[in-house]
Coordinates of C-alpha atoms in Angstrom, one line a residue:
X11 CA 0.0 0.0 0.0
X12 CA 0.9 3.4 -0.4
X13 CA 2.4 5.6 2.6
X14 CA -0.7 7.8 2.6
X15 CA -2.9 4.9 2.5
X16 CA -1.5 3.4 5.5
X17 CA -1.3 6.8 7.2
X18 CA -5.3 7.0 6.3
X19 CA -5.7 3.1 8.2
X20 CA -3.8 4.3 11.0
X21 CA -5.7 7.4 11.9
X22 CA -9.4 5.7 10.9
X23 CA -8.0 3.1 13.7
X24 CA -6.9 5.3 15.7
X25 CA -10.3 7.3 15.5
X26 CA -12.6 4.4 16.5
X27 CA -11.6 5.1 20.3
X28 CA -14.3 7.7 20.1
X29 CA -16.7 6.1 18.5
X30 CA -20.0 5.2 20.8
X31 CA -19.9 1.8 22.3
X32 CA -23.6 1.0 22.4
X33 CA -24.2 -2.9 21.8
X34 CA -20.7 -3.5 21.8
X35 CA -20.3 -5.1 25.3
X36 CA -19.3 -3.7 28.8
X37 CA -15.5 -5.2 28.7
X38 CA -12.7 -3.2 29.5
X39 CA -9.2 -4.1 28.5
X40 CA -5.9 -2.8 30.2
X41 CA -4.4 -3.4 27.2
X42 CA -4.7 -4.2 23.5
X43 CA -6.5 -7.2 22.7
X44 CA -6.0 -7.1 19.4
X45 CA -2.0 -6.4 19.5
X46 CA -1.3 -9.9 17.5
X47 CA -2.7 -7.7 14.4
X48 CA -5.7 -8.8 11.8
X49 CA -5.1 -10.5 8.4
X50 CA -7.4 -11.5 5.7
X51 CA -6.6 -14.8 3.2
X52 CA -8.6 -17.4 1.5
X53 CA -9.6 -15.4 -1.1
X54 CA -11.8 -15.8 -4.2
X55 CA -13.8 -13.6 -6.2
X56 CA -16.9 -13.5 -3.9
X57 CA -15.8 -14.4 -0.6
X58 CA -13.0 -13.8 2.2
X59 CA -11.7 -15.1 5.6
X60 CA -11.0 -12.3 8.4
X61 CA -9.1 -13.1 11.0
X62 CA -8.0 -11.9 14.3
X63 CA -6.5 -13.8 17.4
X64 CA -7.1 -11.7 21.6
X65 CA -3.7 -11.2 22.8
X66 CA -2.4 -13.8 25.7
X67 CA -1.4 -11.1 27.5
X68 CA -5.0 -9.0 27.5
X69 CA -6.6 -12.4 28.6
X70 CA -4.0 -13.1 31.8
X71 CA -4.8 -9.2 32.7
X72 CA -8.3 -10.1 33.0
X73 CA -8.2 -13.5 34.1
X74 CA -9.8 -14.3 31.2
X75 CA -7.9 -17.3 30.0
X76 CA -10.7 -19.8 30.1
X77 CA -13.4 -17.8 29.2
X78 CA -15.8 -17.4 25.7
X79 CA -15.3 -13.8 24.6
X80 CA -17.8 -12.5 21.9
X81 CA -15.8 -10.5 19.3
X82 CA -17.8 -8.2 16.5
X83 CA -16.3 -7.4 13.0
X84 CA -17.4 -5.2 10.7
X85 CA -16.6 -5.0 6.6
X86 CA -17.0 -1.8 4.9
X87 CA -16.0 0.2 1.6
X88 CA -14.3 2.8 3.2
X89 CA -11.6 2.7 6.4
X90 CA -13.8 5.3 8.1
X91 CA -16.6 2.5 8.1
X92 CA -19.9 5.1 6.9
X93 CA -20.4 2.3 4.5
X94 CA -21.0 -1.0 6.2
X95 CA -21.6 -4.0 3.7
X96 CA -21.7 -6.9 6.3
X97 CA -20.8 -7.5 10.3
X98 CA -22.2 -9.7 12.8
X99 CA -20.8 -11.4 16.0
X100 CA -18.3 -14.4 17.0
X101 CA -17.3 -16.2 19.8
X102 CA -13.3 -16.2 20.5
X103 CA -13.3 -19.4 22.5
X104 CA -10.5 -20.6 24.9
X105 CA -10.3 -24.5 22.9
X106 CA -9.2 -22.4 19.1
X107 CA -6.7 -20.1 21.3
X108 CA -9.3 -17.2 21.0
X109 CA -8.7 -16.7 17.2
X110 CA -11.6 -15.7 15.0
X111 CA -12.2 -16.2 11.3
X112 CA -15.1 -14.6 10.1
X113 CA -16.2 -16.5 6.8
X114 CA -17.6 -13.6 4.7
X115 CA -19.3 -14.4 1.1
X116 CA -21.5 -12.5 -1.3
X117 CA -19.3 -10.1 -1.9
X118 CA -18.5 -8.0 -5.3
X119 CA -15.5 -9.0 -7.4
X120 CA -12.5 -7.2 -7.6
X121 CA -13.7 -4.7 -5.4
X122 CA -11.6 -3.4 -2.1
X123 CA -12.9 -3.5 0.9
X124 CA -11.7 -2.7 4.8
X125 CA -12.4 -4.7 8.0
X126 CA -12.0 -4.4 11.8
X127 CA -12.9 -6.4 14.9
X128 CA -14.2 -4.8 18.1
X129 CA -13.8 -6.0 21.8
X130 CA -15.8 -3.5 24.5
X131 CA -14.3 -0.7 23.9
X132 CA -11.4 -1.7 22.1
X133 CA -10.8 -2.1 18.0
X134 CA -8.4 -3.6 15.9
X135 CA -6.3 -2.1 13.9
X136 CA -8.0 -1.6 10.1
X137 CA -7.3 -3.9 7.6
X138 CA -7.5 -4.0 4.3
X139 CA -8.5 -6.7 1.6
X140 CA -9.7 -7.2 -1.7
X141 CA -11.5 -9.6 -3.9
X142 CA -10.4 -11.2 -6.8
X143 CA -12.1 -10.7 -10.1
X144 CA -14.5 -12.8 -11.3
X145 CA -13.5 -15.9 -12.9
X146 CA -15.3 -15.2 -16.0
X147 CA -14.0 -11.7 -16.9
X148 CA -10.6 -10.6 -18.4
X149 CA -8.6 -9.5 -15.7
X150 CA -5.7 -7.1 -17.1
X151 CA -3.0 -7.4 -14.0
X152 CA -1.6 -9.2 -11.4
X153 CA 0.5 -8.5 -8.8
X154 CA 1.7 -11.2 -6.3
X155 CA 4.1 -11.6 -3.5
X156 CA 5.9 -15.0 -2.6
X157 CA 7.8 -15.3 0.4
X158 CA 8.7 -18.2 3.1
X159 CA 10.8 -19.6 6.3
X160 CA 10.9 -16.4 8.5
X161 CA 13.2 -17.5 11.9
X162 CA 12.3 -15.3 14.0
X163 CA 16.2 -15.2 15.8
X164 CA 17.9 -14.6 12.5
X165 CA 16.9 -11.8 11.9
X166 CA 14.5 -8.9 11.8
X167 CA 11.4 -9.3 8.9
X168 CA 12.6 -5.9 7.0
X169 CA 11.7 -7.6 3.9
X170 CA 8.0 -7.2 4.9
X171 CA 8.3 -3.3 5.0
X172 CA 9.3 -3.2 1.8
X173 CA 6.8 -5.4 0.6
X174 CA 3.4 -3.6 1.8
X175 CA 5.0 -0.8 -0.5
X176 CA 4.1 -2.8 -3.8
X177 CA 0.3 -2.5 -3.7
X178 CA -0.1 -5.9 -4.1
X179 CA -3.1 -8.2 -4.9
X180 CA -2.0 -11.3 -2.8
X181 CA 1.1 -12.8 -0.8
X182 CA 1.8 -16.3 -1.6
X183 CA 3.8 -17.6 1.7
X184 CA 4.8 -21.0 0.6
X185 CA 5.7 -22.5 4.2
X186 CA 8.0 -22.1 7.7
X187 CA 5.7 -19.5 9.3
X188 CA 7.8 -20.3 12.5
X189 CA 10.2 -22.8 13.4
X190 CA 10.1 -25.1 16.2
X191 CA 13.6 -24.5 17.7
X192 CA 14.5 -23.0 20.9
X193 CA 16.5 -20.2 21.3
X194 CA 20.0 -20.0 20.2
X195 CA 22.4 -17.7 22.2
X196 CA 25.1 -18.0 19.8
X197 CA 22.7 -16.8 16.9
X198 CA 19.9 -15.2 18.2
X199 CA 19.4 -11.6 16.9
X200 CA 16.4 -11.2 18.7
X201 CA 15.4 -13.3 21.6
X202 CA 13.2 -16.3 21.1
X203 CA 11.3 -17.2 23.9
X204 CA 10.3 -20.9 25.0
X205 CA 12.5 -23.6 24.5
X206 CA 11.4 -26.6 22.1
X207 CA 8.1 -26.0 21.2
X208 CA 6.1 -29.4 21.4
X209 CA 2.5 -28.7 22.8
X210 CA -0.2 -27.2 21.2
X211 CA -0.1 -23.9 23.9
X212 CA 3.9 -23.8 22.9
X213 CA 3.0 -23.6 19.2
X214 CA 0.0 -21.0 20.2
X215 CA 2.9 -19.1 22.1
X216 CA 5.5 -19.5 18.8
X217 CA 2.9 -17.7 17.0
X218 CA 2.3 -15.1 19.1
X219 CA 6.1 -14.7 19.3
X220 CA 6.0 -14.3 16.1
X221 CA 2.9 -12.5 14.8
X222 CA 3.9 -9.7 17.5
X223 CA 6.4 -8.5 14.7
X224 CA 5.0 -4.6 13.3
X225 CA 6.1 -5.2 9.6
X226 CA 4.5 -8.4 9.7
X227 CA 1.0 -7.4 11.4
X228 CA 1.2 -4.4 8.4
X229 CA 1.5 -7.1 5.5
X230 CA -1.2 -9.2 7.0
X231 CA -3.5 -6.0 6.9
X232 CA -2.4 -4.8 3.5
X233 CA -4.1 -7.5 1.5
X234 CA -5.1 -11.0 1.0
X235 CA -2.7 -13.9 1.8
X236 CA -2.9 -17.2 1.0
X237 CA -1.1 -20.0 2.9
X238 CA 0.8 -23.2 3.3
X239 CA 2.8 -25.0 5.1
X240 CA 6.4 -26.7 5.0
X241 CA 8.2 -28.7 8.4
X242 CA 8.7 -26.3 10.5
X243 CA 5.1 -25.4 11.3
X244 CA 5.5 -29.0 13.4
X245 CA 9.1 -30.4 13.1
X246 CA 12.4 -30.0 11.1
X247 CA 12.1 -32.6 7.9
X248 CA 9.1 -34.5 9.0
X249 CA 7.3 -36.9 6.1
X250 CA 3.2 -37.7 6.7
X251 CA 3.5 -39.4 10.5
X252 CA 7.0 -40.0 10.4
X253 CA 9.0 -37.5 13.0
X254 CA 11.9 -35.7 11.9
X255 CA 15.4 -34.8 12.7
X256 CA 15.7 -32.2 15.7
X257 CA 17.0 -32.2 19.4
X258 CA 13.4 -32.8 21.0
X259 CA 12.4 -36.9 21.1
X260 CA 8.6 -36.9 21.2
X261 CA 6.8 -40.0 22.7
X262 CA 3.6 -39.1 20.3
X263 CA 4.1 -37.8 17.1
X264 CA 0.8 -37.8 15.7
X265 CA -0.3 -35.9 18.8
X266 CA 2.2 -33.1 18.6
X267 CA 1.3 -33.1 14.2
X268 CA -2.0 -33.0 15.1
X269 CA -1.8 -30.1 18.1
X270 CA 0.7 -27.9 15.5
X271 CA -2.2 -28.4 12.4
X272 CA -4.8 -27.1 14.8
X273 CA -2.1 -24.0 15.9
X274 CA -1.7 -23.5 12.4
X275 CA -5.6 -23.1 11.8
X276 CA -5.7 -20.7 15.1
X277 CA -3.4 -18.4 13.7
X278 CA -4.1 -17.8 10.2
X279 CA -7.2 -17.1 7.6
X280 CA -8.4 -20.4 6.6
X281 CA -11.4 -21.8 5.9
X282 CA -13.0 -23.8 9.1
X283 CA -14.4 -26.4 6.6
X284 CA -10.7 -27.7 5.6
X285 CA -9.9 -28.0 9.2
X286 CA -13.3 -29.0 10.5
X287 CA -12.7 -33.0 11.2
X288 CA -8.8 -32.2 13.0
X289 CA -10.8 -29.7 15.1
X290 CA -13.3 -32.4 15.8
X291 CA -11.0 -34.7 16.8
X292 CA -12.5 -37.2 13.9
X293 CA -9.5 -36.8 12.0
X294 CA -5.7 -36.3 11.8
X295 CA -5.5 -35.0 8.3
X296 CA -6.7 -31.4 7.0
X297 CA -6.8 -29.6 3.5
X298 CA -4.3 -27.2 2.6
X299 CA -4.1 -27.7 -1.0
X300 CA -6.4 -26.0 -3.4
X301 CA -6.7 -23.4 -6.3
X302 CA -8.3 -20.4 -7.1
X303 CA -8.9 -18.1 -10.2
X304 CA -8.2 -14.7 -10.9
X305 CA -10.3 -13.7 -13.5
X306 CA -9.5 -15.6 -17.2
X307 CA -5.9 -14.2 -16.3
X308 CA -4.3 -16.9 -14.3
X309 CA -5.3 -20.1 -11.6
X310 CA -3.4 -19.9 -8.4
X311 CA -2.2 -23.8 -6.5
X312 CA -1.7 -24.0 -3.6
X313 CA 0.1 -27.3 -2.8
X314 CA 1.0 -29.2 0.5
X315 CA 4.1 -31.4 0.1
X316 CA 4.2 -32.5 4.0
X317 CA 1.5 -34.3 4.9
X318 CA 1.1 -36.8 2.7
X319 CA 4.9 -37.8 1.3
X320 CA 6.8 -40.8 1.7
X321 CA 9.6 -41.1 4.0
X322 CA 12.6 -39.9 2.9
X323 CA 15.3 -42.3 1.3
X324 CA 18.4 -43.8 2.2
X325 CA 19.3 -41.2 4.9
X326 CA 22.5 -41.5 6.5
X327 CA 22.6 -43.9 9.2
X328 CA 18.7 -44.4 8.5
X329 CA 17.9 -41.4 11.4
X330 CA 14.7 -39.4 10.8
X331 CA 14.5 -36.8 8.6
X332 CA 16.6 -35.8 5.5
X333 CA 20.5 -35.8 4.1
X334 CA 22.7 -36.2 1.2
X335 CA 22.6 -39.1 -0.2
X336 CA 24.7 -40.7 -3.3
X337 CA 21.7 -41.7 -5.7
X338 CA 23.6 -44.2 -7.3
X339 CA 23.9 -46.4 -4.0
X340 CA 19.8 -46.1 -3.0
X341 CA 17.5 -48.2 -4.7
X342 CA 14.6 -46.7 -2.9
X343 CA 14.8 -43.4 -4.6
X344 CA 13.5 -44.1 -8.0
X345 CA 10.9 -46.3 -6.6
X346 CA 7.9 -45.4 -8.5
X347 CA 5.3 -45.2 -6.1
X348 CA 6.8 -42.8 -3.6
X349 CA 5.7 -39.6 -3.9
X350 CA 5.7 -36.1 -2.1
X351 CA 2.4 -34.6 -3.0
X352 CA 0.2 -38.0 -2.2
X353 CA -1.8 -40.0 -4.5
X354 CA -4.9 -38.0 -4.1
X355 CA -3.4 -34.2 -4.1
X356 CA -1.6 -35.8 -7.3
X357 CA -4.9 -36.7 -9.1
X358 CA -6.7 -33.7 -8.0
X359 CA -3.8 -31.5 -9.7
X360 CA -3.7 -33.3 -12.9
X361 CA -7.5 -33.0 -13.1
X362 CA -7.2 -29.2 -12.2
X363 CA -4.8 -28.5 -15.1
X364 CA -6.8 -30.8 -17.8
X365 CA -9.7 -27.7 -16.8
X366 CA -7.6 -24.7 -16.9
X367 CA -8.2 -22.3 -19.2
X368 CA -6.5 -19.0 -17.7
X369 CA -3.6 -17.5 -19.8
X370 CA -1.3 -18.2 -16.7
X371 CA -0.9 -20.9 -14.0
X372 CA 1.0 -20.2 -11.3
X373 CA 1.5 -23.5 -8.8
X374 CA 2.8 -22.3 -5.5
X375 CA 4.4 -25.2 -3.4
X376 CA 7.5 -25.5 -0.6
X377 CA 10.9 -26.3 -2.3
X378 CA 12.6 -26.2 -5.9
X379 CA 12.3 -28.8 -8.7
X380 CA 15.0 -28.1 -10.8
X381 CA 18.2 -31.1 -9.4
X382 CA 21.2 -30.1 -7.8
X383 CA 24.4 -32.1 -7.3
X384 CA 25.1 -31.3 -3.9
X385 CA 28.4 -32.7 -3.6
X386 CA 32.0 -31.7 -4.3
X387 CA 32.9 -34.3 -7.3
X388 CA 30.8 -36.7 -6.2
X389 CA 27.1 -37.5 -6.9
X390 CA 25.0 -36.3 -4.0
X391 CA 21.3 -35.2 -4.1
X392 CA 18.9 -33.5 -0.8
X393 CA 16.5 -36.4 -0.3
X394 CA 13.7 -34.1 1.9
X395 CA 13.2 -31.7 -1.5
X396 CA 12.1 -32.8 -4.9
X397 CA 15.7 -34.9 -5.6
X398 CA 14.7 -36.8 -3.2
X399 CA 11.2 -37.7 -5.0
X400 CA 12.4 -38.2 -8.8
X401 CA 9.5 -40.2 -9.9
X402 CA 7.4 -37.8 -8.3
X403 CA 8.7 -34.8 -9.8
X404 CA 8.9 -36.4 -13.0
X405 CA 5.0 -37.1 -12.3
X406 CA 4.4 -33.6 -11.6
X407 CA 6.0 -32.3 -15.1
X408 CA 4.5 -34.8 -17.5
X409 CA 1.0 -33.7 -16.0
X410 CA 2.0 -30.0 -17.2
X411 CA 2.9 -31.4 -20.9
X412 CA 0.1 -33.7 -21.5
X413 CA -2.6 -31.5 -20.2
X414 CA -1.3 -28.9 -22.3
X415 CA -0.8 -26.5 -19.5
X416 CA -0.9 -22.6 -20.7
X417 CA 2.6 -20.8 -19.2
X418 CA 3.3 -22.8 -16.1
X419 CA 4.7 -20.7 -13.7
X420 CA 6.3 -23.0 -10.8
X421 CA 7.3 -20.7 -7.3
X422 CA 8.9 -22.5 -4.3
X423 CA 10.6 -22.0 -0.9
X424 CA 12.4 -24.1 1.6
X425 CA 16.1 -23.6 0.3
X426 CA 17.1 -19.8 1.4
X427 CA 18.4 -19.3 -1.6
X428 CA 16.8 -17.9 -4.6
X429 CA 17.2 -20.3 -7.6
X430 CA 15.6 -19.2 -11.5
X431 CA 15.2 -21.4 -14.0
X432 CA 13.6 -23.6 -16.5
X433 CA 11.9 -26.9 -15.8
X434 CA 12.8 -29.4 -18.7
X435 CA 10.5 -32.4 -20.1
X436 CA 13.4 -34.6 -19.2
X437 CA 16.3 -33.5 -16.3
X438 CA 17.9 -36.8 -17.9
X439 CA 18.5 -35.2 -21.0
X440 CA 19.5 -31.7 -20.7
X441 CA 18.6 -31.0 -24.3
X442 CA 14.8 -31.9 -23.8
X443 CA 12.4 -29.1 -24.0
X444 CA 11.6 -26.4 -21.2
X445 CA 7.8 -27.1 -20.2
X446 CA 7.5 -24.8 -17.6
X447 CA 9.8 -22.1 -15.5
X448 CA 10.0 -21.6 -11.8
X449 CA 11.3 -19.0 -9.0
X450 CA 12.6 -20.4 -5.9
X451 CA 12.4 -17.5 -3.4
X452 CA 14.8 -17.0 -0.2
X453 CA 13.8 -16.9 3.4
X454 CA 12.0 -13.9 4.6
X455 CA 14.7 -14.0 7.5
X456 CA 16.4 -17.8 7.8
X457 CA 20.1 -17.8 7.6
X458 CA 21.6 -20.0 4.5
X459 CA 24.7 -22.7 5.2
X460 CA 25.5 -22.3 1.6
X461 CA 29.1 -20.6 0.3
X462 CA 28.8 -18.6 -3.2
X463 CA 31.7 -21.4 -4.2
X464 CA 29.3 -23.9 -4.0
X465 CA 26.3 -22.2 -5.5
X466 CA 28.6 -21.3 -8.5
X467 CA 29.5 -24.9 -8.5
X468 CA 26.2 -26.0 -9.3
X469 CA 25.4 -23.2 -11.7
X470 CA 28.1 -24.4 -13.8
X471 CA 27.2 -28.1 -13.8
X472 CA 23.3 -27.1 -14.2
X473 CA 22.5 -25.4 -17.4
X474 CA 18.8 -25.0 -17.0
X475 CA 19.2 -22.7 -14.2
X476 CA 19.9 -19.0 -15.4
X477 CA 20.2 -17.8 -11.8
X478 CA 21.1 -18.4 -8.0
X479 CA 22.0 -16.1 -5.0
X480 CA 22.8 -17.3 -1.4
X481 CA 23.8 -14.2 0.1
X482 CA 20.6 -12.4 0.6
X483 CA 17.1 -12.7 2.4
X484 CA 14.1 -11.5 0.9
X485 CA 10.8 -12.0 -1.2
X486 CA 10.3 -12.0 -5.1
X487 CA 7.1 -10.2 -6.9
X488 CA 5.2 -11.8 -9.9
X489 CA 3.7 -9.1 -12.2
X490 CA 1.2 -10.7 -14.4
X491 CA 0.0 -9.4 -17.4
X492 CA -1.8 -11.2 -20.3
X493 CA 1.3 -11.2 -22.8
X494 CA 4.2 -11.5 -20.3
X495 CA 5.5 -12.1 -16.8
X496 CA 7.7 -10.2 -14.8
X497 CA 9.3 -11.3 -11.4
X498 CA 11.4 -9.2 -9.2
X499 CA 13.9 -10.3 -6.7
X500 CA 13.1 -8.0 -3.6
X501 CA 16.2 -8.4 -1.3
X502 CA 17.7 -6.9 1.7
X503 CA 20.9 -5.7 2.5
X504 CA 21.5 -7.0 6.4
X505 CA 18.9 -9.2 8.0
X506 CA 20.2 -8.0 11.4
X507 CA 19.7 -4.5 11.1
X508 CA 16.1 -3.8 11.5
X509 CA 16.2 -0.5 9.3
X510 CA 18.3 -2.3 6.2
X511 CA 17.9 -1.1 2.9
X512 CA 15.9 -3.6 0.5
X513 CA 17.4 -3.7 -3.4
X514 CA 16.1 -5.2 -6.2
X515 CA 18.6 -8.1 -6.9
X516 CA 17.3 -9.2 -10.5
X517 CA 14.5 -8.5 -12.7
X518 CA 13.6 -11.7 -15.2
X519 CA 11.0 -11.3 -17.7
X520 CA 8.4 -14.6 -19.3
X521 CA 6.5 -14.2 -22.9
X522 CA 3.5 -16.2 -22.5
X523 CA 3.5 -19.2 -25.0
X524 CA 7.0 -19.3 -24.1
X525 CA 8.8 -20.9 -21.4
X526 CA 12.0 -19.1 -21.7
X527 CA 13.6 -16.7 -19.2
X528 CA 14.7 -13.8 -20.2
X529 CA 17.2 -11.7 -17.6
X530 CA 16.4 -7.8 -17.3

């Protein structure tokens, strides 16, 4: 958003505090309820999910930990809210952490609207959201933010002030929300509080850890996200049930997966429906995955690549979790049947492109596609990413040619490292045709273990990548127009400095019809 317009937000929130309080409860807070921020997400053309989450802190001032706390919300076209298009009541209950998510529908496409929740006589800030345009009609542009794995101790989220300048349409955060660890002293450039975080009130207070960052709460209330998840949202390199690698032995896995889903739910806008039998305790698996349109311009995915994937293989010493691993000496990796997506999400995506008709598809999921040799002379591939899932992958890229996919678009996190390239019919035979293209994003704030040598290294022994950085943190922008595609490497210059300057690394440019990258 523009300065101005966030000035305008600020001082229509800032306003309320005189606004009569008749029918909006006797409560009194000591403090902000509503300091974890608001956020909208989930969006389509005609519908939206607001969300809000009462502050831990409010609730131990008043004693009211345990206690069912009606929260109103309100929807307007203007930030002064004269114009009210739909509110009504909800109940912020002590078993969903006191989170809200107002499911609003029937509304206008394309069309921008602002929100706020109310508490006695407190109110939220103001957030705004819009809609996307009608699947039917010709939608000119798109403007799109993806981002992922923001550690909260390495480093400040500067990238996310720089971002609510781009008067976007919709962030695409492709997974590691928060991370499980506990705090490091020898690392830490802000504190992290809490030690491992196991139980479903540790991951509650991870969040809140988390969501109490400014430039964060600002993004959330500057437009539309939608979401997914990676491993860190429950544990380093997990796979379906199977726990992962990290410091913390858990006696119950599937309790602690299933207490970090429902944390996951509490604390952002999603759609009660896909979490409904978790909730309910009749189930231990959710929906992340989905798609959405915007306009005949382009179909967003939205995939989930943790909850349904087959162990990884061959890694050393057969511990949990992932490695590097010599393909050459592990059977189990070219197994056909193992996959990463799941048999389901797999058929449901094939079936999704056979319908598209959009000029673009853009398939958002959690790590990169294009193989790298991670070893120095020798043949080593990262079994917990898409090397480690070859039939899978190869799966995933003969559904995009045979469906006739228009301008596949494939954007991914997980590494820390931005990675650009093409994605080719056949990794086996580097001549084979590019099908599609894809931008692997950096962390928002998570350090990178990678030297320039080595990313060089690969670069040179990987042809259908045009580009790789290790260095820098940051977030890339997809603009989407009907005859191109531009996406912008957003990046900043010191992750510990919480007023760095954030650059434009590199600027890449697609033709539609063409999946060939051009560098700007």
């Amino acid at each position: 958003m523009k300065r101005r317009q966030l000035l305008s937000l600020a001082a229509a929130s800032a306003a309320l505090i005189g606004l009569p309080k008749a029918g909006w409860g006797r409560a009194r807070w000591p403090v902000d309820p509503f300091s974890l921020g608001v956020a909208s997400g989930s969006p389509s053309s005609d519908s939206m999910v607001l969300w809000t989450r009462l502050s831990p802190e409010a609730l131990t001032q008043t004693g009211q930990h345990h206690t069912s706390i009606y929260i109103s919300w309100q929807l307007a076209h203007d930030p002064q809210f004269t114009q009210i298009v739909q509110q009504g009541q909800l109940q912020a209950t002590p078993e969903l952490g006191h989170s809200v998510h107002a499911e609003v529908s029937g509304l206008s496409p394309a069309r921008e609207y602002f929100y706020r929740f109310l508490s006695g006589q407190a109110s939220s800030p103001v957030g705004r959201t819009r809609t996307f345009p009608s699947p039917d009609s010709p939608a000119a542009r798109l403007r799109l933010a993806y981002a992922s794995c923001q550690r909260w101790g390495d480093g400040f989220y500067s990238a996310y002030r720089d971002m609510r300048e781009q008067n976007l349409d919709v962030v695409m955060f492709l997974g590691d929300y928060l991370y499980e660890y506990p705090p490091s002293a020898s690392r830490d450039v802000r504190p992290t509080t809490g030690g491992w975080v196991l139980t479903l009130d540790e991951y509650r207070a991870r969040y809140a850890l988390h969501k109490s960052d400014p430039h964060l709460q600002a993004m959330h209330a500057a437009c539309p996200w939608i979401v997914t998840w990676d491993d860190h949202e429950v544990q380093n390199d997990y796979a379906e049930l199977h726990a992962g690698f990290s410091g913390a032995p858990v006696q119950d896995f599937a309790a602690r997966r299933r207490d970090a889903y429902q944390a996951f739910y509490e604390n952002l806008p999603l759609r009660h429906a896909d979490f409904a039998r978790l909730l309910n305790r009749q189930s231990d698996q959710v929906q992340v995955f989905g798609s959405v349109k915007f306009g005949q311009l382009a179909t967003l995915y939205n995939l989930d690549n943790r909850q349904y994937r087959h162990r990884q293989a061959c890694t050393p010493g057969d511990r949990p979790g992932g490695g590097r691993i010599n393909p050459q000496h592990c059977e189990l990796l070219g197994q056909e049947y193992r996959t990463l997506l799941g048999q389901q999400q797999e058929g449901w995506l094939k079936r999704q492109f056979e319908r598209s008709r959009t000029q673009w598809n853009l398939i958002g999921q959690q790590s990169l596609i294009g193989p790298r040799d991670m070893g120095a002379g020798m043949s080593r591939v990262w079994n917990d990413g898409w090397g480690g899932y070859p039939a899978a992958r190869q799966r995933l890229i003969d559904a995009m040619q045979s469906t006739g996919l228009k301008n596949p678009v494939v954007l991914g996190g997980d590494v820390h490292q931005n990675w650009v390239g093409h994605i080719l019919a056949d990794y086996a035979r580097p001549d084979s045709q590019a099908v599609a293209v894809e931008f692997c994003g950096t962390s928002i704030s998570s350090r990178n273990r990678a030297t320039e040598a080595e990313i060089k290294r690969i670069l040179q022994h990987s042809p259908y990548f045009v580009f790789a950085d290790a260095q820098y943190r940051g977030y890339g922008i997809v603009d989407v127009q009907q005859h191109s595609l531009t996406t912008i490497l957003r990046t900043v210059k010191n992750i510990r400095d919480p007023h760095s300057e954030v650059f434009t690394l590199s600027r890449f440019s697609v033709d539609a019809g063409r999946s060939e990258i051009r560098t700007l």
